[in-house]
Amino acid sequence: MASSSTVLVPLVALLVATLTVASASNFYNDFDVTWGDGRAKILSNGELLTLNLDKASGSGFQSRKEYLFGKIDMQLKLVPGNSAGTVTAYYLSSKGSAWDEIDFEFLGNLSGDPYILHTNVFSQGKGNREQQFYLWFDPTADFHTYSILWNPQRIVFSVDGTPIREFKNLESMGVPFPKNQPMRIYSSLWNADDWATRGGLVKTDWALAPFTASYRNFNAEACVLSNGASSCGTTTSPPASTSNAWFSEELDSTRQERLKWVRENYMVYNYCKDVNRFPQGLPPECSMS
């Protein structure tokens, strides 16, 4: 395997002697409720967080820490029943007009119809990299783990350990990649019935409110940024250990097969196939997918 120093971008040289592992998470310690006027609740001694949406307002929270590369896991149980018009967003984002962002968004639907899992990657304020999926289970019946792996080489979206999308660092092809801006974790439950379900044709049924999404078992193996300094030190690569494996993690053949299975059977939209949207030609990264 090639040395990590041959592939790391300049800022990564600021990293990584000892990686911060956030274990035994507690929502009181790790997150702040940011909006919703009491509609977001931390319960069970900090082990459970719920977001609620009614006709007056949704709700949301954000992480207290900022991360620059990491492996982030959260278990979610989505709004059950008729969730049409609602969106549950769970994402990493930086600030500013040229922000970076890594998105999971769960688009509600009528009872019996599947949720759509919407993913996107923004770098330097530019997104338009949407891919959407159905899930192979009912995401409202129980908690499931939604993960973001973000290292200098790739971003991988996973569901219960199964990869559904990989966005590689293709800066060599002129494709911007999130690598310089620390990001916080955000989540919100909000009304988006102008577009979320069947392009806005199906509206939110407020007689069913409040709508509730639940969160538990947050975990982050990550480099934490504080006052411009990384918790990961100043070396060019992390020390070799099991807990640091995420920093150079890639998809092995088994996970590549799982990724292929998801994309062949559950993908419902891929910007790289939408030639009408890009009349001047598909984005360059699409030639690699």
Short mmCIF file of the C-alpha atoms (twelve columns), coordinates in Angstrom:
data_MODEL
# 
_entry.id   MODEL 
# 
loop_
_atom_site.group_PDB 
_atom_site.id 
_atom_site.type_symbol 
_atom_site.label_atom_id 
_atom_site.label_alt_id 
_atom_site.label_comp_id 
_atom_site.label_asym_id 
_atom_site.label_seq_id 
_atom_site.Cartn_x 
_atom_site.Cartn_y 
_atom_site.Cartn_z 
_atom_site.pdbx_PDB_model_num 
ATOM 1   C CA . MET A 1   0.000   0.000  0.000   1 
ATOM 2   C CA . ALA A 2   1.261   3.450  -0.872  1 
ATOM 3   C CA . SER A 3   2.397   5.707  1.928   1 
ATOM 4   C CA . SER A 4   -0.381  8.005  3.191   1 
ATOM 5   C CA . SER A 5   1.878   10.992 2.614   1 
ATOM 6   C CA . THR A 6   1.683   10.450 -1.136  1 
ATOM 7   C CA . VAL A 7   -2.040  11.087 -1.232  1 
ATOM 8   C CA . LEU A 8   -2.809  13.524 1.546   1 
ATOM 9   C CA . VAL A 9   -3.760  17.076 0.724   1 
ATOM 10  C CA . PRO A 10  -1.734  19.899 2.289   1 
ATOM 11  C CA . LEU A 11  -3.994  20.605 5.221   1 
ATOM 12  C CA . VAL A 12  -3.897  16.963 6.224   1 
ATOM 13  C CA . ALA A 13  -0.258  17.496 7.121   1 
ATOM 14  C CA . LEU A 14  -1.644  19.182 10.226  1 
ATOM 15  C CA . LEU A 15  -3.092  15.873 11.313  1 
ATOM 16  C CA . VAL A 16  -2.987  13.109 13.002  1 
ATOM 17  C CA . ALA A 17  -1.086  11.739 15.979  1 
ATOM 18  C CA . THR A 18  -3.875  10.661 18.271  1 
ATOM 19  C CA . LEU A 19  -7.449  10.419 17.053  1 
ATOM 20  C CA . THR A 20  -10.339 11.442 19.228  1 
ATOM 21  C CA . VAL A 21  -12.860 8.668  19.734  1 
ATOM 22  C CA . ALA A 22  -16.206 9.829  21.084  1 
ATOM 23  C CA . SER A 23  -17.664 6.766  22.759  1 
ATOM 24  C CA . ALA A 24  -20.403 6.226  25.322  1 
ATOM 25  C CA . SER A 25  -22.124 9.228  23.797  1 
ATOM 26  C CA . ASN A 26  -24.549 11.398 25.696  1 
ATOM 27  C CA . PHE A 27  -26.742 13.913 23.891  1 
ATOM 28  C CA . TYR A 28  -26.466 16.358 26.786  1 
ATOM 29  C CA . ASN A 29  -22.673 16.408 26.364  1 
ATOM 30  C CA . ASP A 30  -22.329 16.129 22.589  1 
ATOM 31  C CA . PHE A 31  -25.143 18.266 21.141  1 
ATOM 32  C CA . ASP A 32  -27.071 21.506 21.577  1 
ATOM 33  C CA . VAL A 33  -30.715 21.925 20.670  1 
ATOM 34  C CA . THR A 34  -30.675 24.941 18.359  1 
ATOM 35  C CA . TRP A 35  -34.302 25.586 17.452  1 
ATOM 36  C CA . GLY A 36  -37.850 24.378 17.910  1 
ATOM 37  C CA . ASP A 37  -39.025 26.046 21.141  1 
ATOM 38  C CA . GLY A 38  -39.177 22.838 23.168  1 
ATOM 39  C CA . ARG A 39  -39.982 20.511 20.274  1 
ATOM 40  C CA . ALA A 40  -36.550 18.845 20.519  1 
ATOM 41  C CA . LYS A 41  -36.198 16.720 23.634  1 
ATOM 42  C CA . ILE A 42  -33.280 14.871 25.210  1 
ATOM 43  C CA . LEU A 43  -34.567 11.866 27.146  1 
ATOM 44  C CA . SER A 44  -33.440 8.717  29.000  1 
ATOM 45  C CA . ASN A 45  -30.564 10.455 30.807  1 
ATOM 46  C CA . GLY A 46  -29.113 11.695 27.539  1 
ATOM 47  C CA . GLU A 47  -29.311 8.428  25.609  1 
ATOM 48  C CA . LEU A 48  -32.233 9.425  23.366  1 
ATOM 49  C CA . LEU A 49  -33.093 12.577 21.429  1 
ATOM 50  C CA . THR A 50  -36.390 13.253 19.677  1 
ATOM 51  C CA . LEU A 51  -37.278 15.948 17.151  1 
ATOM 52  C CA . ASN A 52  -40.879 16.998 16.678  1 
ATOM 53  C CA . LEU A 53  -42.709 18.872 13.934  1 
ATOM 54  C CA . ASP A 54  -46.124 20.503 14.120  1 
ATOM 55  C CA . LYS A 55  -47.804 23.140 12.012  1 
ATOM 56  C CA . ALA A 56  -46.107 25.955 13.926  1 
ATOM 57  C CA . SER A 57  -42.501 24.741 13.759  1 
ATOM 58  C CA . GLY A 58  -40.024 21.962 13.316  1 
ATOM 59  C CA . SER A 59  -36.901 21.471 15.447  1 
ATOM 60  C CA . GLY A 60  -33.193 20.791 15.222  1 
ATOM 61  C CA . PHE A 61  -29.863 20.269 16.949  1 
ATOM 62  C CA . GLN A 62  -26.145 20.514 16.219  1 
ATOM 63  C CA . SER A 63  -22.933 19.052 17.570  1 
ATOM 64  C CA . ARG A 64  -20.873 21.011 20.031  1 
ATOM 65  C CA . LYS A 65  -17.692 19.885 18.297  1 
ATOM 66  C CA . GLU A 66  -16.369 20.572 14.815  1 
ATOM 67  C CA . TYR A 67  -14.722 17.762 12.865  1 
ATOM 68  C CA . LEU A 68  -12.168 17.638 10.068  1 
ATOM 69  C CA . PHE A 69  -12.352 14.045 8.812   1 
ATOM 70  C CA . GLY A 70  -13.957 11.252 10.736  1 
ATOM 71  C CA . LYS A 71  -16.312 8.306  10.838  1 
ATOM 72  C CA . ILE A 72  -19.707 9.412  12.146  1 
ATOM 73  C CA . ASP A 73  -22.499 7.022  13.137  1 
ATOM 74  C CA . MET A 74  -26.027 7.809  14.300  1 
ATOM 75  C CA . GLN A 75  -29.031 5.572  14.777  1 
ATOM 76  C CA . LEU A 76  -32.332 7.073  13.571  1 
ATOM 77  C CA . LYS A 77  -35.945 5.968  13.641  1 
ATOM 78  C CA . LEU A 78  -37.930 8.026  11.161  1 
ATOM 79  C CA . VAL A 79  -41.431 9.538  11.280  1 
ATOM 80  C CA . PRO A 80  -43.912 6.632  11.010  1 
ATOM 81  C CA . GLY A 81  -47.166 6.406  9.100   1 
ATOM 82  C CA . ASN A 82  -48.114 9.199  6.724   1 
ATOM 83  C CA . SER A 83  -44.924 11.281 6.725   1 
ATOM 84  C CA . ALA A 84  -45.636 13.011 3.397   1 
ATOM 85  C CA . GLY A 85  -44.259 16.536 3.233   1 
ATOM 86  C CA . THR A 86  -41.762 16.051 6.050   1 
ATOM 87  C CA . VAL A 87  -37.985 15.973 5.747   1 
ATOM 88  C CA . THR A 88  -35.591 14.604 8.337   1 
ATOM 89  C CA . ALA A 89  -32.123 15.981 7.575   1 
ATOM 90  C CA . TYR A 90  -28.904 14.609 9.096   1 
ATOM 91  C CA . TYR A 91  -25.695 16.087 7.727   1 
ATOM 92  C CA . LEU A 92  -22.227 17.550 8.201   1 
ATOM 93  C CA . SER A 93  -21.730 21.183 7.210   1 
ATOM 94  C CA . SER A 94  -19.286 24.054 7.493   1 
ATOM 95  C CA . LYS A 95  -20.226 27.747 7.436   1 
ATOM 96  C CA . GLY A 96  -19.853 30.567 4.922   1 
ATOM 97  C CA . SER A 97  -20.720 31.172 1.284   1 
ATOM 98  C CA . ALA A 98  -18.252 28.524 0.049   1 
ATOM 99  C CA . TRP A 99  -19.292 25.859 2.509   1 
ATOM 100 C CA . ASP A 100 -18.749 22.100 2.441   1 
ATOM 101 C CA . GLU A 101 -21.571 19.692 3.258   1 
ATOM 102 C CA . ILE A 102 -22.269 15.951 3.333   1 
ATOM 103 C CA . ASP A 103 -26.002 15.188 3.393   1 
ATOM 104 C CA . PHE A 104 -28.457 12.514 4.360   1 
ATOM 105 C CA . GLU A 105 -32.063 13.687 3.887   1 
ATOM 106 C CA . PHE A 106 -35.047 11.413 4.416   1 
ATOM 107 C CA . LEU A 107 -38.050 12.463 2.323   1 
ATOM 108 C CA . GLY A 108 -41.354 11.385 3.856   1 
ATOM 109 C CA . ASN A 109 -44.163 9.692  1.979   1 
ATOM 110 C CA . LEU A 110 -47.740 8.473  2.239   1 
ATOM 111 C CA . SER A 111 -48.396 5.457  4.445   1 
ATOM 112 C CA . GLY A 112 -47.237 2.304  2.689   1 
ATOM 113 C CA . ASP A 113 -45.046 4.155  0.198   1 
ATOM 114 C CA . PRO A 114 -41.272 4.091  0.710   1 
ATOM 115 C CA . TYR A 115 -39.138 6.866  2.117   1 
ATOM 116 C CA . ILE A 116 -36.604 8.312  -0.290  1 
ATOM 117 C CA . LEU A 117 -33.071 8.642  1.092   1 
ATOM 118 C CA . HIS A 118 -31.550 11.704 -0.591  1 
ATOM 119 C CA . THR A 119 -27.762 12.213 -0.537  1 
ATOM 120 C CA . ASN A 120 -25.631 15.119 -1.702  1 
ATOM 121 C CA . VAL A 121 -22.054 16.400 -1.427  1 
ATOM 122 C CA . PHE A 122 -21.201 20.103 -1.476  1 
ATOM 123 C CA . SER A 123 -17.672 21.385 -1.855  1 
ATOM 124 C CA . GLN A 124 -16.797 25.096 -1.880  1 
ATOM 125 C CA . GLY A 125 -20.494 25.949 -2.023  1 
ATOM 126 C CA . LYS A 126 -21.268 23.776 -5.044  1 
ATOM 127 C CA . GLY A 127 -23.594 20.805 -4.778  1 
ATOM 128 C CA . ASN A 128 -25.805 19.387 -7.546  1 
ATOM 129 C CA . ARG A 129 -24.517 15.889 -6.798  1 
ATOM 130 C CA . GLU A 130 -27.784 14.287 -5.724  1 
ATOM 131 C CA . GLN A 131 -28.267 10.550 -5.559  1 
ATOM 132 C CA . GLN A 132 -31.454 9.039  -4.156  1 
ATOM 133 C CA . PHE A 133 -32.331 5.587  -2.881  1 
ATOM 134 C CA . TYR A 134 -35.148 3.499  -1.530  1 
ATOM 135 C CA . LEU A 135 -34.295 1.445  1.538   1 
ATOM 136 C CA . TRP A 136 -34.587 -2.327 1.810   1 
ATOM 137 C CA . PHE A 137 -36.408 -2.125 5.167   1 
ATOM 138 C CA . ASP A 138 -38.982 0.020  6.945   1 
ATOM 139 C CA . PRO A 139 -36.939 2.876  8.511   1 
ATOM 140 C CA . THR A 140 -39.834 3.776  10.822  1 
ATOM 141 C CA . ALA A 141 -40.211 0.407  12.550  1 
ATOM 142 C CA . ASP A 142 -36.899 0.444  14.399  1 
ATOM 143 C CA . PHE A 143 -33.584 2.257  14.707  1 
ATOM 144 C CA . HIS A 144 -31.026 1.864  11.916  1 
ATOM 145 C CA . THR A 145 -27.457 3.150  11.692  1 
ATOM 146 C CA . TYR A 146 -26.624 5.848  9.142   1 
ATOM 147 C CA . SER A 147 -22.895 6.491  8.745   1 
ATOM 148 C CA . ILE A 148 -20.606 8.948  7.024   1 
ATOM 149 C CA . LEU A 149 -16.966 8.025  6.463   1 
ATOM 150 C CA . TRP A 150 -14.997 11.140 5.519   1 
ATOM 151 C CA . ASN A 151 -11.262 10.803 5.005   1 
ATOM 152 C CA . PRO A 152 -8.809  12.504 2.613   1 
ATOM 153 C CA . GLN A 153 -9.438  9.938  -0.129  1 
ATOM 154 C CA . ARG A 154 -13.215 9.443  -0.105  1 
ATOM 155 C CA . ILE A 155 -16.638 9.993  1.402   1 
ATOM 156 C CA . VAL A 156 -18.746 6.870  1.928   1 
ATOM 157 C CA . PHE A 157 -22.425 6.893  2.912   1 
ATOM 158 C CA . SER A 158 -23.529 3.677  4.626   1 
ATOM 159 C CA . VAL A 159 -26.722 2.233  6.068   1 
ATOM 160 C CA . ASP A 160 -26.381 -0.484 8.714   1 
ATOM 161 C CA . GLY A 161 -22.815 -0.991 7.505   1 
ATOM 162 C CA . THR A 162 -23.812 -1.383 3.850   1 
ATOM 163 C CA . PRO A 163 -22.286 1.301  1.598   1 
ATOM 164 C CA . ILE A 164 -24.790 3.045  -0.652  1 
ATOM 165 C CA . ARG A 165 -22.580 5.748  -2.148  1 
ATOM 166 C CA . GLU A 166 -18.888 6.564  -2.542  1 
ATOM 167 C CA . PHE A 167 -17.642 10.031 -3.534  1 
ATOM 168 C CA . LYS A 168 -13.916 9.846  -4.235  1 
ATOM 169 C CA . ASN A 169 -11.351 12.618 -4.033  1 
ATOM 170 C CA . LEU A 170 -10.865 13.477 -7.710  1 
ATOM 171 C CA . GLU A 171 -9.111  16.811 -7.289  1 
ATOM 172 C CA . SER A 172 -6.662  15.593 -9.930  1 
ATOM 173 C CA . MET A 173 -9.597  15.912 -12.375 1 
ATOM 174 C CA . GLY A 174 -10.526 19.365 -11.131 1 
ATOM 175 C CA . VAL A 175 -13.354 18.177 -8.869  1 
ATOM 176 C CA . PRO A 176 -13.392 20.052 -5.534  1 
ATOM 177 C CA . PHE A 177 -13.324 17.805 -2.461  1 
ATOM 178 C CA . PRO A 178 -14.195 18.774 1.123   1 
ATOM 179 C CA . LYS A 179 -10.888 18.823 2.963   1 
ATOM 180 C CA . ASN A 180 -10.128 22.238 4.463   1 
ATOM 181 C CA . GLN A 181 -13.222 23.265 6.398   1 
ATOM 182 C CA . PRO A 182 -14.212 21.733 9.719   1 
ATOM 183 C CA . MET A 183 -17.848 20.702 9.882   1 
ATOM 184 C CA . ARG A 184 -20.434 20.260 12.604  1 
ATOM 185 C CA . ILE A 185 -23.153 17.623 12.665  1 
ATOM 186 C CA . TYR A 186 -26.645 19.000 12.198  1 
ATOM 187 C CA . SER A 187 -30.069 17.433 12.176  1 
ATOM 188 C CA . SER A 188 -33.559 18.823 11.768  1 
ATOM 189 C CA . LEU A 189 -37.150 17.778 11.165  1 
ATOM 190 C CA . TRP A 190 -39.081 20.280 9.090   1 
ATOM 191 C CA . ASN A 191 -41.956 20.820 6.704   1 
ATOM 192 C CA . ALA A 192 -41.017 20.793 3.027   1 
ATOM 193 C CA . ASP A 193 -44.328 19.942 1.426   1 
ATOM 194 C CA . ASP A 194 -43.628 22.360 -1.418  1 
ATOM 195 C CA . TRP A 195 -41.187 19.805 -2.867  1 
ATOM 196 C CA . ALA A 196 -40.458 16.781 -0.636  1 
ATOM 197 C CA . THR A 197 -43.145 14.298 -1.688  1 
ATOM 198 C CA . ARG A 198 -43.897 13.764 -5.386  1 
ATOM 199 C CA . GLY A 199 -42.482 17.141 -6.222  1 
ATOM 200 C CA . GLY A 200 -44.812 18.919 -3.816  1 
ATOM 201 C CA . LEU A 201 -48.057 17.340 -5.052  1 
ATOM 202 C CA . VAL A 202 -48.671 15.625 -1.694  1 
ATOM 203 C CA . LYS A 203 -49.003 18.011 1.245   1 
ATOM 204 C CA . THR A 204 -48.390 17.484 4.945   1 
ATOM 205 C CA . ASP A 205 -51.476 16.255 6.825   1 
ATOM 206 C CA . TRP A 206 -51.352 18.409 9.943   1 
ATOM 207 C CA . ALA A 207 -54.150 16.407 11.563  1 
ATOM 208 C CA . LEU A 208 -51.465 13.753 12.171  1 
ATOM 209 C CA . ALA A 209 -49.048 16.130 13.932  1 
ATOM 210 C CA . PRO A 210 -46.862 16.099 15.876  1 
ATOM 211 C CA . PHE A 211 -44.442 14.122 13.720  1 
ATOM 212 C CA . THR A 212 -41.481 12.602 15.562  1 
ATOM 213 C CA . ALA A 213 -38.016 11.341 14.561  1 
ATOM 214 C CA . SER A 214 -35.760 9.680  17.154  1 
ATOM 215 C CA . TYR A 215 -31.982 9.441  17.568  1 
ATOM 216 C CA . ARG A 216 -29.639 7.317  19.666  1 
ATOM 217 C CA . ASN A 217 -26.142 5.766  19.790  1 
ATOM 218 C CA . PHE A 218 -24.128 8.596  18.287  1 
ATOM 219 C CA . ASN A 219 -20.474 7.715  17.783  1 
ATOM 220 C CA . ALA A 220 -17.609 9.663  16.218  1 
ATOM 221 C CA . GLU A 221 -14.082 8.480  15.551  1 
ATOM 222 C CA . ALA A 222 -12.782 11.787 14.308  1 
ATOM 223 C CA . CYS A 223 -10.357 14.666 14.394  1 
ATOM 224 C CA . VAL A 224 -11.870 17.478 16.443  1 
ATOM 225 C CA . LEU A 225 -11.004 21.094 15.611  1 
ATOM 226 C CA . SER A 226 -10.819 23.600 18.449  1 
ATOM 227 C CA . ASN A 227 -9.468  27.153 18.135  1 
ATOM 228 C CA . GLY A 228 -7.906  26.197 14.821  1 
ATOM 229 C CA . ALA A 229 -5.983  23.239 16.245  1 
ATOM 230 C CA . SER A 230 -6.699  19.571 15.597  1 
ATOM 231 C CA . SER A 231 -7.007  17.028 18.371  1 
ATOM 232 C CA . CYS A 232 -5.156  14.724 16.029  1 
ATOM 233 C CA . GLY A 233 -1.777  16.406 16.335  1 
ATOM 234 C CA . THR A 234 0.609   17.517 13.619  1 
ATOM 235 C CA . THR A 235 1.985   14.415 11.942  1 
ATOM 236 C CA . THR A 236 1.192   13.474 8.351   1 
ATOM 237 C CA . SER A 237 -0.666  10.260 9.118   1 
ATOM 238 C CA . PRO A 238 -2.204  8.560  12.129  1 
ATOM 239 C CA . PRO A 239 -0.359  5.797  13.973  1 
ATOM 240 C CA . ALA A 240 -1.306  2.345  12.786  1 
ATOM 241 C CA . SER A 241 -4.034  0.909  14.995  1 
ATOM 242 C CA . THR A 242 -7.505  -0.528 14.622  1 
ATOM 243 C CA . SER A 243 -9.170  2.629  15.953  1 
ATOM 244 C CA . ASN A 244 -7.406  4.775  13.349  1 
ATOM 245 C CA . ALA A 245 -8.264  2.566  10.378  1 
ATOM 246 C CA . TRP A 246 -10.971 4.951  9.164   1 
ATOM 247 C CA . PHE A 247 -8.386  7.552  8.119   1 
ATOM 248 C CA . SER A 248 -7.240  5.400  5.201   1 
ATOM 249 C CA . GLU A 249 -10.287 3.146  4.923   1 
ATOM 250 C CA . GLU A 250 -11.457 2.087  1.495   1 
ATOM 251 C CA . LEU A 251 -14.067 -0.355 0.247   1 
ATOM 252 C CA . ASP A 252 -12.869 -3.946 0.088   1 
ATOM 253 C CA . SER A 253 -14.274 -6.323 -2.515  1 
ATOM 254 C CA . THR A 254 -17.142 -7.466 -0.284  1 
ATOM 255 C CA . ARG A 255 -18.315 -3.928 0.391   1 
ATOM 256 C CA . GLN A 256 -17.894 -3.008 -3.272  1 
ATOM 257 C CA . GLU A 257 -20.277 -5.852 -4.106  1 
ATOM 258 C CA . ARG A 258 -22.758 -4.574 -1.516  1 
ATOM 259 C CA . LEU A 259 -22.477 -1.079 -2.983  1 
ATOM 260 C CA . LYS A 260 -23.192 -2.481 -6.442  1 
ATOM 261 C CA . TRP A 261 -26.206 -4.404 -5.090  1 
ATOM 262 C CA . VAL A 262 -27.709 -1.268 -3.572  1 
ATOM 263 C CA . ARG A 263 -27.147 0.840  -6.660  1 
ATOM 264 C CA . GLU A 264 -28.598 -1.795 -9.006  1 
ATOM 265 C CA . ASN A 265 -31.673 -2.487 -6.891  1 
ATOM 266 C CA . TYR A 266 -32.481 0.600  -4.804  1 
ATOM 267 C CA . MET A 267 -31.107 3.701  -6.530  1 
ATOM 268 C CA . VAL A 268 -33.917 5.876  -7.895  1 
ATOM 269 C CA . TYR A 269 -32.001 8.969  -9.042  1 
ATOM 270 C CA . ASN A 270 -28.395 9.587  -10.052 1 
ATOM 271 C CA . TYR A 271 -27.238 13.019 -11.234 1 
ATOM 272 C CA . CYS A 272 -24.576 11.288 -13.294 1 
ATOM 273 C CA . LYS A 273 -27.318 9.786  -15.484 1 
ATOM 274 C CA . ASP A 274 -29.325 12.990 -15.872 1 
ATOM 275 C CA . VAL A 275 -28.084 14.191 -19.250 1 
ATOM 276 C CA . ASN A 276 -30.984 16.644 -19.648 1 
ATOM 277 C CA . ARG A 277 -29.878 18.469 -16.525 1 
ATOM 278 C CA . PHE A 278 -26.329 18.939 -17.798 1 
ATOM 279 C CA . PRO A 279 -26.626 19.889 -21.490 1 
ATOM 280 C CA . GLN A 280 -22.993 21.021 -21.548 1 
ATOM 281 C CA . GLY A 281 -21.875 17.559 -20.409 1 
ATOM 282 C CA . LEU A 282 -21.992 15.546 -17.204 1 
ATOM 283 C CA . PRO A 283 -19.722 16.574 -14.306 1 
ATOM 284 C CA . PRO A 284 -16.226 15.123 -14.671 1 
ATOM 285 C CA . GLU A 285 -16.534 12.737 -11.722 1 
ATOM 286 C CA . CYS A 286 -19.367 10.969 -13.553 1 
ATOM 287 C CA . SER A 287 -16.859 9.462  -15.958 1 
ATOM 288 C CA . MET A 288 -15.437 7.503  -13.033 1 
ATOM 289 C CA . SER A 289 -18.735 6.091  -11.761 1 
# 
